[in-house]
XYZ file of C-alpha atoms in Angstrom:
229
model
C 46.093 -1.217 7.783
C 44.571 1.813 5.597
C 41.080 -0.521 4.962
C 41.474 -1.396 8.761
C 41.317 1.999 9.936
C 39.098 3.027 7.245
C 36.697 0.112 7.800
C 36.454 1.271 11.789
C 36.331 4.568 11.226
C 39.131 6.035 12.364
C 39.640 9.334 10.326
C 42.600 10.429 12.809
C 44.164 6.917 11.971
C 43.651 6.837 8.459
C 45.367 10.488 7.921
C 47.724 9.558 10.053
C 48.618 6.394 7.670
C 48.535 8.244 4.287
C 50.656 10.925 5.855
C 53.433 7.836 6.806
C 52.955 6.757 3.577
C 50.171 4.439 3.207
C 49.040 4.079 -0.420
C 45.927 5.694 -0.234
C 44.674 3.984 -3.249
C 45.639 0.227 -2.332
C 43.388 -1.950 -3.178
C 42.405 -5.082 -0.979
C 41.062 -8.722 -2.608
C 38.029 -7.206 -4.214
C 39.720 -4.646 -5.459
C 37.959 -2.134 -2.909
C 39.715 0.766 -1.917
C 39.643 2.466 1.292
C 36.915 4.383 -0.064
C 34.538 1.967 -1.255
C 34.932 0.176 2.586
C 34.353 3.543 4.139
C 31.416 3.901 2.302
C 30.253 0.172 3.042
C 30.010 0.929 6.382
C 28.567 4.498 6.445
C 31.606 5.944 7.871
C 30.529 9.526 6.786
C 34.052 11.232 8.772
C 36.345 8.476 7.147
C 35.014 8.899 4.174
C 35.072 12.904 4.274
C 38.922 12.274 5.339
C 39.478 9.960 2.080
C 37.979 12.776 0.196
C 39.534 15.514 1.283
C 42.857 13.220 1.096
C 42.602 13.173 -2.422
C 41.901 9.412 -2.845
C 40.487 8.616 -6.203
C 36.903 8.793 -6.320
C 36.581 7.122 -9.629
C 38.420 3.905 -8.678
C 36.203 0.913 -8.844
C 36.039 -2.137 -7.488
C 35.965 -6.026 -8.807
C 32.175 -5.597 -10.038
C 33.126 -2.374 -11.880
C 31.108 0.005 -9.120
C 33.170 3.267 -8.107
C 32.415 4.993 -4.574
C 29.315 6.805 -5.926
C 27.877 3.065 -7.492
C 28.391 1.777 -3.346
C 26.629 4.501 -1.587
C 23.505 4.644 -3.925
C 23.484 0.751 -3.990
C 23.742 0.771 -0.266
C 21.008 3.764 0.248
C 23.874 5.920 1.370
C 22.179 8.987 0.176
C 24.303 11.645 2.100
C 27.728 10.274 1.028
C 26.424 9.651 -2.405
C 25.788 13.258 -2.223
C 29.289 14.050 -0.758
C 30.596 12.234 -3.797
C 28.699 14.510 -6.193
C 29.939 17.449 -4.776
C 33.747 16.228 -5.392
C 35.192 18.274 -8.777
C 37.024 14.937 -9.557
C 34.460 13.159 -10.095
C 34.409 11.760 -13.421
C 30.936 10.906 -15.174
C 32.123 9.272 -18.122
C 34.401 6.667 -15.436
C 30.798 6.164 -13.672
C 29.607 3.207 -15.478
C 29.907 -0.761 -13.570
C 30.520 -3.866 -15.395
C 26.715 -4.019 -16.224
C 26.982 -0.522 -17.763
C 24.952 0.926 -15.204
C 25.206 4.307 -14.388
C 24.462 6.017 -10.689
C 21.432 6.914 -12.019
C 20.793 2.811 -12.952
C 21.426 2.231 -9.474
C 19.240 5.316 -8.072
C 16.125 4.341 -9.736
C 16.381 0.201 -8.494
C 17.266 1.127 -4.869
C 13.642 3.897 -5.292
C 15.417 6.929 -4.852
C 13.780 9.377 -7.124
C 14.496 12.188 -5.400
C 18.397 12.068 -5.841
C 17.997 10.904 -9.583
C 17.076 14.637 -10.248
C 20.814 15.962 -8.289
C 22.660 13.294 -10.493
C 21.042 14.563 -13.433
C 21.577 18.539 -12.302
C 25.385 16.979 -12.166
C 25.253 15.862 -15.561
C 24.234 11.936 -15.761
C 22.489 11.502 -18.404
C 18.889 9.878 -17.758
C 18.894 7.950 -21.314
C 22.061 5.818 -20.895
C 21.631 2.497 -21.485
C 23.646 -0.659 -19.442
C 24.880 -3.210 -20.922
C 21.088 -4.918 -20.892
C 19.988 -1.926 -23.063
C 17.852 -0.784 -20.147
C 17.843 3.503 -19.511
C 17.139 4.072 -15.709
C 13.040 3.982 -16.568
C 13.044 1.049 -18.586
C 14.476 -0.496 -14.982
C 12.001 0.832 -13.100
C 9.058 -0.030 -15.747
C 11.109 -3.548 -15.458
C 11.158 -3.833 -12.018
C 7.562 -2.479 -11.540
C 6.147 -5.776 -14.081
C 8.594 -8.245 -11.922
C 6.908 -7.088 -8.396
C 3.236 -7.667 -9.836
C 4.377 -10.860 -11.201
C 5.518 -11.864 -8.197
C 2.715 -10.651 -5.736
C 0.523 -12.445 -8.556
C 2.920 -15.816 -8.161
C 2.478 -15.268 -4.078
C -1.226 -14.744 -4.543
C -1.875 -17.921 -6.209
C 0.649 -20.193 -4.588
C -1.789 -18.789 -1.140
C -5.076 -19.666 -3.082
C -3.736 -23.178 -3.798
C -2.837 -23.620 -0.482
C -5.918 -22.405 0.935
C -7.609 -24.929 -1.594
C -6.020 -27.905 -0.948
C -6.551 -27.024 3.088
C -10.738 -27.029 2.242
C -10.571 -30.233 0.537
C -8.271 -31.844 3.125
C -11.130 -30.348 5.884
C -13.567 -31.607 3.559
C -12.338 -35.097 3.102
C -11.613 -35.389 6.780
C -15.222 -34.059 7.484
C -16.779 -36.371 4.966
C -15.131 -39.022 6.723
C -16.121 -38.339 10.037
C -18.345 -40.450 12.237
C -21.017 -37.818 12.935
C -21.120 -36.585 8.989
C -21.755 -40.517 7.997
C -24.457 -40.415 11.207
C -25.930 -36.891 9.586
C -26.189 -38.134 5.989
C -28.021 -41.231 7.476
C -30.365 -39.297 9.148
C -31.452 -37.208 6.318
C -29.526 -34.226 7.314
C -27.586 -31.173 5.458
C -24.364 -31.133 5.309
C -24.971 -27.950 6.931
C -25.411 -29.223 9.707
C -22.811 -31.739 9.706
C -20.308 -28.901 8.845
C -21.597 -26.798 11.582
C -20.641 -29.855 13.743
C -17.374 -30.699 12.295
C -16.251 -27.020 12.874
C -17.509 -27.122 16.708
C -15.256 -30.069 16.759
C -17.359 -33.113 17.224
C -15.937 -35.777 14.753
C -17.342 -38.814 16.792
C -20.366 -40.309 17.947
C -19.304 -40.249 21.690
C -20.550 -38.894 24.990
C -20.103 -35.412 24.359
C -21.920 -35.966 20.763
C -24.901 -37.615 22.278
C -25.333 -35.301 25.289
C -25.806 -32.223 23.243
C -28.720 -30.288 24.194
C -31.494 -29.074 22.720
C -30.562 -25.005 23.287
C -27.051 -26.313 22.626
C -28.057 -27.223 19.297
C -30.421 -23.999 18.592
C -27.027 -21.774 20.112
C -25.096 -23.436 17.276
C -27.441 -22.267 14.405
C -29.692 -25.556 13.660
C -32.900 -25.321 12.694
C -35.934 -26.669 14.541
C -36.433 -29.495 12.098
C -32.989 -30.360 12.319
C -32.711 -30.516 15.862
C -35.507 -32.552 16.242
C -34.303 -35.206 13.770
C -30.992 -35.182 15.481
C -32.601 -35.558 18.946
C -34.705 -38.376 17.799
């Protein structure tokens, strides 16, 4: 009922509960308290309750992440900073099952600003996790992954692109009015400039082109004259 209340914020309900006896430390099947699902919802009033309640900040969860690990991992940056201000608050009980620290977690979610209070509260910014990453070897880390990536994305769009020209080109090449072109003495210019204004056969609508038609689309005088032949 505690995570209930907690999860819906209801502060009123979840005094209430410890007050009747509610353990206010239970623990539900990932091992979250009341806290940690306060905090997983932004529930800023339930989780100033829990606080003030004397729940245990430090408690953590199946992954190893205590209240102050949740908000930073979920951006919560004014709970996280709720949490900092509590005097039980244990730094040394601040480390998940990955060894990171808040300050692990601060620097992969980008917020540099609040890497500077946890280190005013006494994190230290040269911890390693259990990788044997510090807090800027994770960011230097994370920094080469992006441009790998956006360089992965950039040429998985170039190959695409590629293989789109040589399909148009193959489909061009094949084309009734490219062969008719080519027989003609033409440049593939020109049959190009037709193929992308969409005439692919020698119909009606090829053969009735006119002569300012042809000039509006770019052709030469030579060429139109060989085509108008």
């Amino acid at each position: 009922a505690l995570h209930w209340a907690a999860m819906l914020n209801q502060p009123d309900a979840v005094k209430l509960l410890i007050t009747r006896g509610a353990p206010r430390n239970a623990v539900n099947h990932a091992k979250e308290t009341p806290l940690h699902v306060a905090l997983k919802e932004g529930n800023e009033e339930t989780v100033e309750m829990l606080i003030e309640e004397n729940v245990d900040v430090n408690a953590k969860n199946e992954d190893g992440k205590t209240a102050l690990h949740v908000a930073l991992s979920l951006r919560q940056v004014n709970l996280a900073r709720r949490l900092l201000q509590s005097e039980k608050l244990d730094l040394d009980a601040n480390v998940d099952a990955e060894g990171n620290t808040p300050i692990h977690l601060a620097v992969k979610e980008g917020l540099d600003g609040f890497v500077e209070k946890l280190v005013a509260r006494g994190f230290s910014p040269d911890a390693r996790n259990r990788a044997g990453f510090t807090a800027e070897e994770l960011r230097e880390q994370q920094v080469k992954e992006a441009e790998e990536t956006a360089e992965r994305h950039l040429a998985a769009k170039e190959e695409r692109e590629l293989r789109k020209r040589r399909q148009a080109e193959q489909e061009m090449n094949l084309s009734e009015v490219t062969r008719f072109c080519r027989n003609y003495g033409l440049a593939d210019s020109v049959a190009e400039i037709l193929y992308k204004k969409k005439f692919r056969y020698l119909d009606d609508a090829f053969f009735d082109l006119s002569s300012a038609m042809l000039k509006k689309f770019g052709l030469s005088n030579d060429d139109r004259e060989k085509l108008e032949q």
